[in-house]
Amino acid sequence: LYLTAANTATGLLKLFRYDGTTFRQITNFFPAGSDVVSQFVHYNNVTYFSGSIDGLTKLYADNGTEVTQVSDLNPGSPDVPASPMVYNNRLWLSAYGPNNRAKLFRFDGTTFVQMLDLMGDEQHDAPSALLVHDDALFLSIVNRGGVSKLHRICEASAGCTP
């Protein structure tokens, strides 16, 4: 169980993990202020979440022993990982890539792969609201007219029929 709570010594909000017996603070991203964490998902016995250090929001992983930054998809700028969802034994999420635009990425535990680029480098695809249903991944993506449209991703290895 993860929760953000006030550290009793500082009064600042920090991320805590509860193991069924005790609460333990697991982050101190911003020593002079409250930690900003959100977007939790559990994948391959690791909990992934969005966390912000010095205004740079990146994807972090807690394996039960330590918290580490998973990647730097947008070096020097925020990745803004959002809408994480496990589909076909991979973690899918929206994040800002090297072009500083929100795109859909897939993570296999080692490598990130950008999966779609419908709007090109000049605009955000803005993938959001990821949902798995009937062995397919559904998500909303903004089209060139600025309207959100429903998209379906079907991988045969997930048992999905195109």
Coordinates of C-alpha atoms in Angstrom, one line a residue:
L1 CA 0.0 0.0 0.0
Y2 CA 1.4 3.4 -1.0
L3 CA 0.2 6.7 0.4
T4 CA 1.4 10.3 0.6
A5 CA 1.4 11.5 4.2
A6 CA 3.0 14.2 6.4
N7 CA 6.4 13.3 7.8
T8 CA 6.0 13.7 11.5
A9 CA 9.4 15.4 11.9
T10 CA 9.0 18.0 9.1
G11 CA 5.2 18.2 8.4
L12 CA 6.0 17.8 4.7
L13 CA 4.2 15.3 2.4
K14 CA 6.3 12.3 1.5
L15 CA 5.7 8.9 -0.1
F16 CA 5.2 6.0 2.4
R17 CA 4.9 2.3 1.9
Y18 CA 2.9 0.0 4.2
D19 CA 4.0 -3.6 4.3
G20 CA 1.1 -4.9 6.5
T21 CA 3.0 -4.1 9.7
T22 CA 4.7 -0.8 9.5
F23 CA 4.8 2.4 7.4
R24 CA 8.1 3.5 6.0
Q25 CA 9.0 6.7 4.2
I26 CA 10.4 5.7 0.8
T27 CA 11.0 9.1 -0.9
N28 CA 12.5 12.4 -0.2
F29 CA 12.6 13.9 -3.6
F30 CA 12.3 17.5 -2.5
P31 CA 13.9 17.9 1.0
A32 CA 12.7 21.4 1.5
G33 CA 9.1 20.7 0.4
S34 CA 6.5 18.1 -0.2
D35 CA 7.1 15.3 -2.7
V36 CA 4.8 15.2 -5.7
V37 CA 4.0 11.6 -6.6
S38 CA 1.1 10.0 -8.6
Q39 CA 0.1 7.6 -11.3
F40 CA 0.9 4.3 -9.6
V41 CA 0.8 1.0 -11.4
H42 CA 2.2 -2.5 -10.4
Y43 CA 4.0 -4.4 -13.1
N44 CA 6.3 -7.4 -12.8
N45 CA 6.6 -7.2 -9.0
V46 CA 7.6 -3.5 -9.2
T47 CA 5.5 -0.5 -8.4
Y48 CA 6.0 2.4 -10.9
F49 CA 4.9 6.0 -10.3
S50 CA 5.4 9.5 -11.5
G51 CA 7.6 11.6 -9.2
S52 CA 9.0 15.2 -9.5
I53 CA 12.5 16.3 -8.5
D54 CA 13.3 20.0 -9.1
G55 CA 10.2 20.3 -11.4
L56 CA 11.3 17.4 -13.6
T57 CA 8.6 14.8 -13.5
K58 CA 10.0 11.3 -14.4
L59 CA 9.0 7.7 -14.0
Y60 CA 10.3 5.9 -10.9
A61 CA 10.2 2.3 -9.7
D62 CA 10.0 0.8 -6.2
N63 CA 11.1 -2.8 -6.1
G64 CA 10.5 -3.1 -2.4
T65 CA 14.1 -2.3 -1.5
E66 CA 14.9 0.9 -3.3
V67 CA 13.3 3.6 -5.4
T68 CA 15.1 4.4 -8.7
Q69 CA 14.5 6.6 -11.7
V70 CA 13.5 4.3 -14.6
S71 CA 14.3 6.4 -17.6
D72 CA 15.0 9.9 -19.0
L73 CA 12.9 10.0 -22.2
N74 CA 13.1 13.8 -22.4
P75 CA 16.6 14.7 -21.2
G76 CA 16.7 18.0 -19.2
S77 CA 12.9 18.4 -19.3
P78 CA 10.0 16.6 -17.7
D79 CA 8.9 13.2 -19.1
V80 CA 5.4 13.7 -17.5
P81 CA 4.6 10.0 -17.4
A82 CA 0.8 9.5 -17.2
S83 CA -2.0 7.0 -17.6
P84 CA 0.1 3.9 -17.0
M85 CA -1.6 0.6 -17.9
V86 CA -0.3 -3.0 -18.1
Y87 CA -1.3 -4.7 -21.4
N88 CA 0.2 -7.9 -22.8
N89 CA 2.8 -8.1 -20.1
R90 CA 4.2 -4.6 -20.9
L91 CA 3.7 -1.3 -19.3
W92 CA 2.1 1.3 -21.6
L93 CA 2.0 5.0 -20.7
S94 CA 1.9 8.5 -22.1
A95 CA 5.1 10.5 -21.7
Y96 CA 7.0 13.3 -23.3
G97 CA 9.8 12.0 -25.5
P98 CA 12.8 13.8 -26.9
N99 CA 10.7 16.1 -29.1
N100 CA 9.0 17.4 -25.9
R101 CA 5.6 16.1 -27.1
A102 CA 3.2 13.6 -25.3
K103 CA 3.4 10.3 -27.1
L104 CA 2.5 6.6 -26.4
F105 CA 5.3 4.5 -25.0
R106 CA 5.6 0.8 -24.2
F107 CA 8.1 -0.6 -21.6
D108 CA 9.1 -4.2 -21.2
G109 CA 11.0 -3.8 -17.9
T110 CA 14.2 -2.8 -19.7
T111 CA 13.5 -0.7 -22.8
F112 CA 11.1 2.0 -23.8
V113 CA 9.7 2.1 -27.3
Q114 CA 7.6 4.9 -28.7
M115 CA 4.5 3.2 -30.2
L116 CA 2.6 5.9 -32.0
D117 CA 3.3 9.3 -33.6
L118 CA 0.0 10.3 -35.2
M119 CA 0.6 14.0 -34.9
G120 CA 4.3 14.2 -35.8
D121 CA 7.0 16.0 -33.9
E122 CA 5.2 19.3 -33.9
Q123 CA 2.2 18.3 -31.9
H124 CA 1.2 16.1 -29.0
D125 CA -0.7 12.9 -29.6
A126 CA -1.8 13.3 -25.9
P127 CA -2.6 9.7 -25.3
S128 CA -4.8 9.3 -22.2
A129 CA -7.4 7.2 -20.5
L130 CA -5.7 3.9 -21.2
L131 CA -7.9 0.9 -20.6
V132 CA -7.6 -2.9 -21.2
H133 CA -10.8 -4.6 -22.3
D134 CA -11.4 -7.9 -24.3
D135 CA -7.7 -8.4 -24.7
A136 CA -7.2 -5.0 -26.4
L137 CA -5.8 -1.7 -25.2
F138 CA -8.1 1.3 -25.7
L139 CA -7.0 4.9 -25.4
S140 CA -7.9 8.4 -26.3
I141 CA -5.6 10.3 -28.7
V142 CA -6.1 13.9 -30.1
N143 CA -6.4 14.0 -33.9
R144 CA -5.2 16.8 -36.2
G145 CA -8.4 18.7 -35.7
G146 CA -7.8 18.8 -31.9
V147 CA -10.6 16.3 -31.2
S148 CA -10.0 13.3 -28.9
K149 CA -10.7 10.0 -30.7
L150 CA -10.9 6.5 -29.3
H151 CA -8.2 4.2 -30.6
R152 CA -7.8 0.4 -30.2
I153 CA -4.4 -1.4 -30.0
C154 CA -4.7 -5.1 -30.6
E155 CA -1.7 -7.4 -30.2
A156 CA -2.3 -11.0 -31.4
S157 CA 0.0 -12.3 -28.6
A158 CA -2.5 -10.9 -26.1
G159 CA -5.2 -13.0 -27.7
C160 CA -6.8 -10.1 -29.4
T161 CA -8.5 -10.4 -32.8
P162 CA -7.7 -7.5 -35.1

